PDB file of C-alpha atoms in Angstrom:
ATOM      1  CA  PHE A 234     -52.430 -26.020  10.548  1.00  0.00           C
ATOM      2  CA  TYR A 235     -53.201 -29.516   9.231  1.00  0.00           C
ATOM      3  CA  PRO A 236     -55.879 -28.437   6.746  1.00  0.00           C
ATOM      4  CA  CYS A 237     -53.473 -25.852   5.332  1.00  0.00           C
ATOM      5  CA  LEU A 238     -50.669 -28.422   5.046  1.00  0.00           C
ATOM      6  CA  PHE A 239     -53.062 -30.889   3.443  1.00  0.00           C
ATOM      7  CA  ALA A 240     -54.207 -28.315   0.867  1.00  0.00           C
ATOM      8  CA  THR A 241     -50.604 -27.413   0.054  1.00  0.00           C
ATOM      9  CA  CYS A 242     -49.586 -31.056  -0.392  1.00  0.00           C
ATOM     10  CA  HIS A 243     -52.658 -31.787  -2.416  1.00  0.00           C
ATOM     11  CA  ALA A 244     -51.923 -28.811  -4.721  1.00  0.00           C
ATOM     12  CA  PHE A 245     -48.295 -29.936  -5.053  1.00  0.00           C
ATOM     13  CA  LEU A 246     -49.312 -33.471  -6.018  1.00  0.00           C
ATOM     14  CA  LYS A 247     -51.882 -32.199  -8.505  1.00  0.00           C
ATOM     15  CA  ALA A 248     -49.264 -29.945 -10.104  1.00  0.00           C
ATOM     16  CA  LYS A 249     -47.003 -32.990 -10.528  1.00  0.00           C
ATOM     17  CA  GLU A 250     -49.845 -35.032 -12.050  1.00  0.00           C
ATOM     18  CA  LEU A 251     -50.932 -32.421 -14.595  1.00  0.00           C
ATOM     19  CA  PRO A 252     -47.878 -32.693 -16.847  1.00  0.00           C
ATOM     20  CA  LYS A 253     -48.223 -36.508 -16.794  1.00  0.00           C
ATOM     21  CA  ALA A 254     -51.924 -36.282 -17.634  1.00  0.00           C
ATOM     22  CA  ALA A 255     -51.168 -33.818 -20.389  1.00  0.00           C
ATOM     23  CA  GLU A 256     -48.660 -36.256 -21.868  1.00  0.00           C
ATOM     24  CA  ARG A 257     -51.361 -38.947 -22.062  1.00  0.00           C
ATOM     25  CA  MET A 258     -53.917 -36.674 -23.708  1.00  0.00           C
ATOM     26  CA  PRO A 259     -53.754 -36.247 -27.479  1.00  0.00           C
ATOM     27  CA  ALA A 260     -52.536 -32.821 -28.472  1.00  0.00           C
ATOM     28  CA  LYS A 261     -55.162 -30.463 -29.791  1.00  0.00           C
ATOM     29  CA  GLU A 262     -54.644 -29.353 -33.337  1.00  0.00           C
ATOM     30  CA  LYS A 263     -53.966 -25.661 -33.571  1.00  0.00           C
ATOM     31  CA  LYS A 264     -56.501 -23.774 -35.599  1.00  0.00           C
ATOM     32  CA  LYS A 265     -55.008 -22.210 -38.647  1.00  0.00           C
ATOM     33  CA  LYS A 266     -54.992 -18.467 -38.400  1.00  0.00           C
ATOM     34  CA  ARG A 267     -57.310 -16.820 -40.853  1.00  0.00           C
ATOM     35  CA  THR A 268     -55.370 -14.591 -43.135  1.00  0.00           C
ATOM     36  CA  ASN A 269     -56.285 -12.190 -45.833  1.00  0.00           C
ATOM     37  CA  LYS A 270     -53.546 -13.038 -48.315  1.00  0.00           C
ATOM     38  CA  PRO A 271     -52.500 -11.398 -50.449  1.00  0.00           C
ATOM     39  CA  SER A 272     -52.592  -8.226 -48.402  1.00  0.00           C
ATOM     40  CA  PRO A 273     -54.537  -5.181 -49.621  1.00  0.00           C
ATOM     41  CA  ILE A 274     -51.222  -3.439 -50.384  1.00  0.00           C
ATOM     42  CA  GLU A 275     -50.129  -6.405 -52.528  1.00  0.00           C
ATOM     43  CA  ARG A 276     -53.493  -6.315 -54.324  1.00  0.00           C
ATOM     44  CA  MET A 277     -53.120  -2.576 -54.938  1.00  0.00           C
ATOM     45  CA  LYS A 278     -49.704  -3.169 -56.465  1.00  0.00           C
ATOM     46  CA  GLU A 279     -51.130  -6.005 -58.559  1.00  0.00           C
ATOM     47  CA  ALA A 280     -53.995  -3.833 -59.796  1.00  0.00           C
ATOM     48  CA  PHE A 281     -51.583  -0.989 -60.590  1.00  0.00           C
ATOM     49  CA  GLY A 282     -49.456  -3.410 -62.628  1.00  0.00           C
ATOM     50  CA  ILE A 283     -52.488  -4.747 -64.491  1.00  0.00           C
ATOM     51  CA  MET A 284     -53.730  -1.284 -65.422  1.00  0.00           C
ATOM     52  CA  ASN A 285     -50.328   0.287 -66.119  1.00  0.00           C
ATOM     53  CA  LEU A 286     -49.897  -1.136 -69.610  1.00  0.00           C
ATOM     54  CA  ASP A 287     -46.805   0.888 -70.553  1.00  0.00           C
ATOM     55  CA  GLU A 288     -45.152   0.136 -67.189  1.00  0.00           C
ATOM     56  CA  ASP A 289     -44.322   3.771 -66.420  1.00  0.00           C
ATOM     57  CA  THR A 290     -45.077   5.496 -63.111  1.00  0.00           C
ATOM     58  CA  ASN A 291     -48.661   6.540 -63.943  1.00  0.00           C
ATOM     59  CA  ILE A 292     -51.898   5.084 -65.208  1.00  0.00           C
ATOM     60  CA  SER A 293     -53.194   7.171 -68.073  1.00  0.00           C
ATOM     61  CA  LYS A 294     -56.862   7.783 -68.656  1.00  0.00           C
ATOM     62  CA  GLU A 295     -56.614   5.543 -71.721  1.00  0.00           C
ATOM     63  CA  GLU A 296     -55.058   2.712 -69.687  1.00  0.00           C
ATOM     64  CA  PHE A 297     -57.752   3.079 -67.016  1.00  0.00           C
ATOM     65  CA  PHE A 298     -60.507   2.979 -69.657  1.00  0.00           C
ATOM     66  CA  LYS A 299     -58.976  -0.128 -71.271  1.00  0.00           C
ATOM     67  CA  ALA A 300     -58.821  -1.882 -67.901  1.00  0.00           C
ATOM     68  CA  MET A 301     -62.451  -1.041 -67.156  1.00  0.00           C
ATOM     69  CA  ALA A 302     -63.499  -2.077 -70.685  1.00  0.00           C
ATOM     70  CA  SER A 303     -61.839  -5.449 -70.035  1.00  0.00           C
ATOM     71  CA  LEU A 304     -64.409  -5.826 -67.255  1.00  0.00           C
ATOM     72  CA  GLY A 305     -67.303  -4.761 -69.455  1.00  0.00           C
ATOM     73  CA  LEU A 306     -67.512  -1.204 -68.086  1.00  0.00           C
ATOM     74  CA  GLU A 307     -67.481   1.768 -70.397  1.00  0.00           C
ATOM     75  CA  GLY A 308     -68.859   5.259 -70.799  1.00  0.00           C
ATOM     76  CA  LYS A 309     -69.873   7.878 -68.266  1.00  0.00           C
ATOM     77  CA  GLU A 310     -69.502   5.640 -65.210  1.00  0.00           C
ATOM     78  CA  VAL A 311     -65.859   4.962 -66.022  1.00  0.00           C
ATOM     79  CA  GLU A 312     -65.284   8.639 -66.803  1.00  0.00           C
ATOM     80  CA  ASN A 313     -66.827   9.630 -63.452  1.00  0.00           C
ATOM     81  CA  LEU A 314     -64.794   7.018 -61.618  1.00  0.00           C
ATOM     82  CA  PHE A 315     -61.562   8.249 -63.183  1.00  0.00           C
ATOM     83  CA  ARG A 316     -62.360  11.904 -62.411  1.00  0.00           C
ATOM     84  CA  ARG A 317     -63.128  11.003 -58.816  1.00  0.00           C
ATOM     85  CA  PHE A 318     -59.576   9.759 -58.302  1.00  0.00           C
ATOM     86  CA  ASP A 319     -57.751  12.291 -60.466  1.00  0.00           C
ATOM     87  CA  PRO A 320     -58.148  15.386 -58.272  1.00  0.00           C
ATOM     88  CA  ASP A 321     -55.367  17.317 -60.024  1.00  0.00           C
ATOM     89  CA  LYS A 322     -57.109  16.651 -63.365  1.00  0.00           C
ATOM     90  CA  SER A 323     -53.821  15.687 -64.988  1.00  0.00           C
ATOM     91  CA  GLY A 324     -55.358  12.828 -66.953  1.00  0.00           C
ATOM     92  CA  PHE A 325     -53.061  10.405 -65.105  1.00  0.00           C
ATOM     93  CA  LEU A 326     -53.298   8.494 -61.860  1.00  0.00           C
ATOM     94  CA  ASP A 327     -49.965   8.496 -60.094  1.00  0.00           C
ATOM     95  CA  LYS A 328     -49.357   5.834 -57.452  1.00  0.00           C
ATOM     96  CA  GLU A 329     -50.685   8.038 -54.665  1.00  0.00           C
ATOM     97  CA  GLU A 330     -53.924   8.775 -56.536  1.00  0.00           C
ATOM     98  CA  PHE A 331     -54.247   5.163 -57.631  1.00  0.00           C
ATOM     99  CA  PHE A 332     -53.742   3.873 -54.093  1.00  0.00           C
ATOM    100  CA  ALA A 333     -56.441   6.332 -52.936  1.00  0.00           C
ATOM    101  CA  TYR A 334     -58.702   4.782 -55.599  1.00  0.00           C
ATOM    102  CA  ALA A 335     -57.654   1.300 -54.518  1.00  0.00           C
ATOM    103  CA  ALA A 336     -58.180   1.999 -50.815  1.00  0.00           C
ATOM    104  CA  LYS A 337     -61.668   3.420 -51.398  1.00  0.00           C
ATOM    105  CA  GLY A 338     -62.489   1.119 -54.280  1.00  0.00           C
ATOM    106  CA  THR A 339     -65.765   1.399 -56.054  1.00  0.00           C
ATOM    107  CA  SER A 340     -67.589   0.744 -52.777  1.00  0.00           C
ATOM    108  CA  ASP A 341     -70.661  -0.885 -54.295  1.00  0.00           C
ATOM    109  CA  LEU A 342     -69.811  -3.019 -57.294  1.00  0.00           C
ATOM    110  CA  HIS A 343     -73.452  -3.867 -57.908  1.00  0.00           C
ATOM    111  CA  ALA A 344     -74.484  -0.198 -58.040  1.00  0.00           C
ATOM    112  CA  LEU A 345     -71.572   0.681 -60.327  1.00  0.00           C
ATOM    113  CA  LEU A 346     -72.471  -2.068 -62.789  1.00  0.00           C
ATOM    114  CA  LYS A 347     -76.157  -1.299 -62.537  1.00  0.00           C
ATOM    115  CA  ARG A 348     -75.548   2.382 -63.367  1.00  0.00           C
ATOM    116  CA  GLY A 349     -73.101   1.500 -66.135  1.00  0.00           C
ATOM    117  CA  LEU A 350     -75.498  -0.926 -67.749  1.00  0.00           C
ATOM    118  CA  ALA A 351     -78.491   1.346 -67.202  1.00  0.00           C
ATOM    119  CA  ALA A 352     -76.664   3.968 -69.239  1.00  0.00           C
ATOM    120  CA  ALA A 353     -76.506   1.363 -72.005  1.00  0.00           C
ATOM    121  CA  ASP A 354     -80.237   0.650 -71.530  1.00  0.00           C
ATOM    122  CA  GLU A 355     -79.440  -2.741 -69.952  1.00  0.00           C
ATOM    123  CA  ASN A 356     -79.707  -4.310 -73.365  1.00  0.00           C
ATOM    124  CA  GLU A 357     -78.812  -7.951 -73.610  1.00  0.00           C
ATOM    125  CA  ASP A 358     -75.714  -7.311 -75.737  1.00  0.00           C
ATOM    126  CA  THR A 359     -74.206  -5.050 -73.081  1.00  0.00           C
ATOM    127  CA  ILE A 360     -74.859  -7.561 -70.292  1.00  0.00           C
ATOM    128  CA  LEU A 361     -73.489 -10.394 -72.437  1.00  0.00           C
ATOM    129  CA  LYS A 362     -70.392  -8.326 -73.195  1.00  0.00           C
ATOM    130  CA  ALA A 363     -69.814  -7.719 -69.473  1.00  0.00           C
ATOM    131  CA  PHE A 364     -70.326 -11.428 -68.711  1.00  0.00           C
ATOM    132  CA  GLU A 365     -67.872 -12.460 -71.408  1.00  0.00           C
ATOM    133  CA  ALA A 366     -65.331  -9.947 -70.087  1.00  0.00           C
ATOM    134  CA  TRP A 367     -65.547 -11.481 -66.612  1.00  0.00           C
ATOM    135  CA  ASP A 368     -65.480 -15.058 -67.983  1.00  0.00           C
ATOM    136  CA  VAL A 369     -61.783 -15.003 -68.890  1.00  0.00           C
ATOM    137  CA  ASN A 370     -61.499 -18.662 -69.925  1.00  0.00           C
ATOM    138  CA  GLN A 371     -64.751 -18.422 -71.942  1.00  0.00           C
ATOM    139  CA  ASP A 372     -66.272 -21.590 -70.463  1.00  0.00           C
ATOM    140  CA  GLY A 373     -69.671 -19.950 -69.954  1.00  0.00           C
ATOM    141  CA  ARG A 374     -69.244 -19.634 -66.174  1.00  0.00           C
ATOM    142  CA  ILE A 375     -67.515 -17.179 -63.856  1.00  0.00           C
ATOM    143  CA  CYS A 376     -65.495 -18.981 -61.211  1.00  0.00           C
ATOM    144  CA  LYS A 377     -64.255 -17.508 -57.936  1.00  0.00           C
ATOM    145  CA  ASP A 378     -60.797 -16.754 -59.420  1.00  0.00           C
ATOM    146  CA  GLU A 379     -62.357 -14.820 -62.301  1.00  0.00           C
ATOM    147  CA  LEU A 380     -64.547 -12.888 -59.862  1.00  0.00           C
ATOM    148  CA  GLU A 381     -61.454 -12.130 -57.778  1.00  0.00           C
ATOM    149  CA  ARG A 382     -59.746 -10.715 -60.905  1.00  0.00           C
ATOM    150  CA  VAL A 383     -62.649  -8.289 -61.320  1.00  0.00           C
ATOM    151  CA  LEU A 384     -62.467  -7.262 -57.684  1.00  0.00           C
ATOM    152  CA  VAL A 385     -58.708  -6.716 -57.899  1.00  0.00           C
ATOM    153  CA  MET A 386     -59.310  -4.085 -60.562  1.00  0.00           C
ATOM    154  CA  LEU A 387     -62.481  -2.500 -59.212  1.00  0.00           C
ATOM    155  CA  ASN A 388     -61.840  -2.678 -55.486  1.00  0.00           C
ATOM    156  CA  PRO A 389     -58.295  -3.839 -54.670  1.00  0.00           C
ATOM    157  CA  ALA A 390     -58.890  -3.362 -50.940  1.00  0.00           C
ATOM    158  CA  PHE A 391     -61.506  -6.139 -50.888  1.00  0.00           C
ATOM    159  CA  THR A 392     -61.258  -8.937 -48.357  1.00  0.00           C
ATOM    160  CA  LYS A 393     -61.811 -12.665 -48.806  1.00  0.00           C
ATOM    161  CA  LYS A 394     -65.055 -12.122 -46.887  1.00  0.00           C
ATOM    162  CA  ASP A 395     -66.147  -9.581 -49.530  1.00  0.00           C
ATOM    163  CA  LEU A 396     -65.316 -12.054 -52.295  1.00  0.00           C
ATOM    164  CA  THR A 397     -67.240 -14.860 -50.605  1.00  0.00           C
ATOM    165  CA  LYS A 398     -70.217 -12.600 -49.926  1.00  0.00           C
ATOM    166  CA  LEU A 399     -70.342 -11.444 -53.551  1.00  0.00           C
ATOM    167  CA  MET A 400     -69.995 -15.003 -54.823  1.00  0.00           C
ATOM    168  CA  LYS A 401     -72.902 -16.116 -52.613  1.00  0.00           C
ATOM    169  CA  ALA A 402     -75.019 -13.175 -53.775  1.00  0.00           C
ATOM    170  CA  MET A 403     -74.488 -14.038 -57.437  1.00  0.00           C
ATOM    171  CA  ASP A 404     -74.389 -17.851 -57.337  1.00  0.00           C
ATOM    172  CA  GLU A 405     -78.108 -18.638 -57.061  1.00  0.00           C
ATOM    173  CA  ASN A 406     -77.811 -22.415 -57.469  1.00  0.00           C
ATOM    174  CA  GLU A 407     -74.767 -22.571 -55.143  1.00  0.00           C
ATOM    175  CA  ASP A 408     -72.646 -24.665 -57.519  1.00  0.00           C
ATOM    176  CA  GLY A 409     -69.566 -22.493 -56.977  1.00  0.00           C
ATOM    177  CA  GLU A 410     -69.807 -20.757 -60.366  1.00  0.00           C
ATOM    178  CA  ILE A 411     -71.887 -17.987 -61.886  1.00  0.00           C
ATOM    179  CA  ASP A 412     -73.608 -18.731 -65.168  1.00  0.00           C
ATOM    180  CA  TYR A 413     -75.024 -16.141 -67.559  1.00  0.00           C
ATOM    181  CA  GLU A 414     -78.551 -16.398 -66.150  1.00  0.00           C
ATOM    182  CA  GLU A 415     -77.315 -15.840 -62.577  1.00  0.00           C
ATOM    183  CA  PHE A 416     -75.158 -12.926 -63.734  1.00  0.00           C
ATOM    184  CA  THR A 417     -78.110 -11.319 -65.544  1.00  0.00           C
ATOM    185  CA  THR A 418     -80.390 -11.817 -62.548  1.00  0.00           C
ATOM    186  CA  TRP A 419     -77.815 -10.208 -60.254  1.00  0.00           C
ATOM    187  CA  ILE A 420     -77.207  -7.269 -62.617  1.00  0.00           C
ATOM    188  CA  CYS A 421     -80.891  -6.595 -63.214  1.00  0.00           C
ATOM    189  CA  ASN A 422     -81.938  -7.006 -59.587  1.00  0.00           C
ATOM    190  CA  SER A 423     -82.856  -3.472 -58.569  1.00  0.00           C
ATOM    191  CA  HIS A 424     -82.719  -4.346 -54.871  1.00  0.00           C
ATOM    192  CA  GLY A 425     -79.012  -5.187 -54.870  1.00  0.00           C
ATOM    193  CA  PRO A 426     -77.537  -8.547 -53.998  1.00  0.00           C
ATOM    194  CA  ARG A 427     -79.872 -11.072 -52.485  1.00  0.00           C
ATOM    195  CA  LYS A 428     -79.408 -12.008 -48.831  1.00  0.00           C
ATOM    196  CA  LYS A 429     -78.609 -15.528 -47.664  1.00  0.00           C
TER     197      LYS A 429
END
């Protein structure tokens, strides 16, 4: 009986001490929850707005081609990409078709660019044109925000992890920006993005 009573009293006293001990201990900082803001749906809406130049309910083939040209992509690859997401062959992407495009994205950005530039014989002018299209502020470097703009249009369902992974694959000298030489190396690398 006594050992049981002792254990009960001891547990009771410990329970009373814990709140006091907790008051003396510094509070742990809560870890910030990792979010993927804006959400993929918000990115899809953003991409739709960027591509839908006349602000109607559809993205025309012409609007789609202009958006892709603004990223340095032209020709057969863009045509094939559009056809892939226009199953009714109307020449327009309605929101449902566009969101299907956005949800699937271009899957492998590197392969898409590689094929698109290969069709143009990977000549230096074509690569330079693509680089300049991505380098919105024309400072000679592609920053993370500019890379995100490209991803919003080519793969709106991307995650921050995808963006970071792509940035690391392209940014050889790890200075947080992609210069023309790094861009060219990444484009011309037939083995895909380098691993870190």
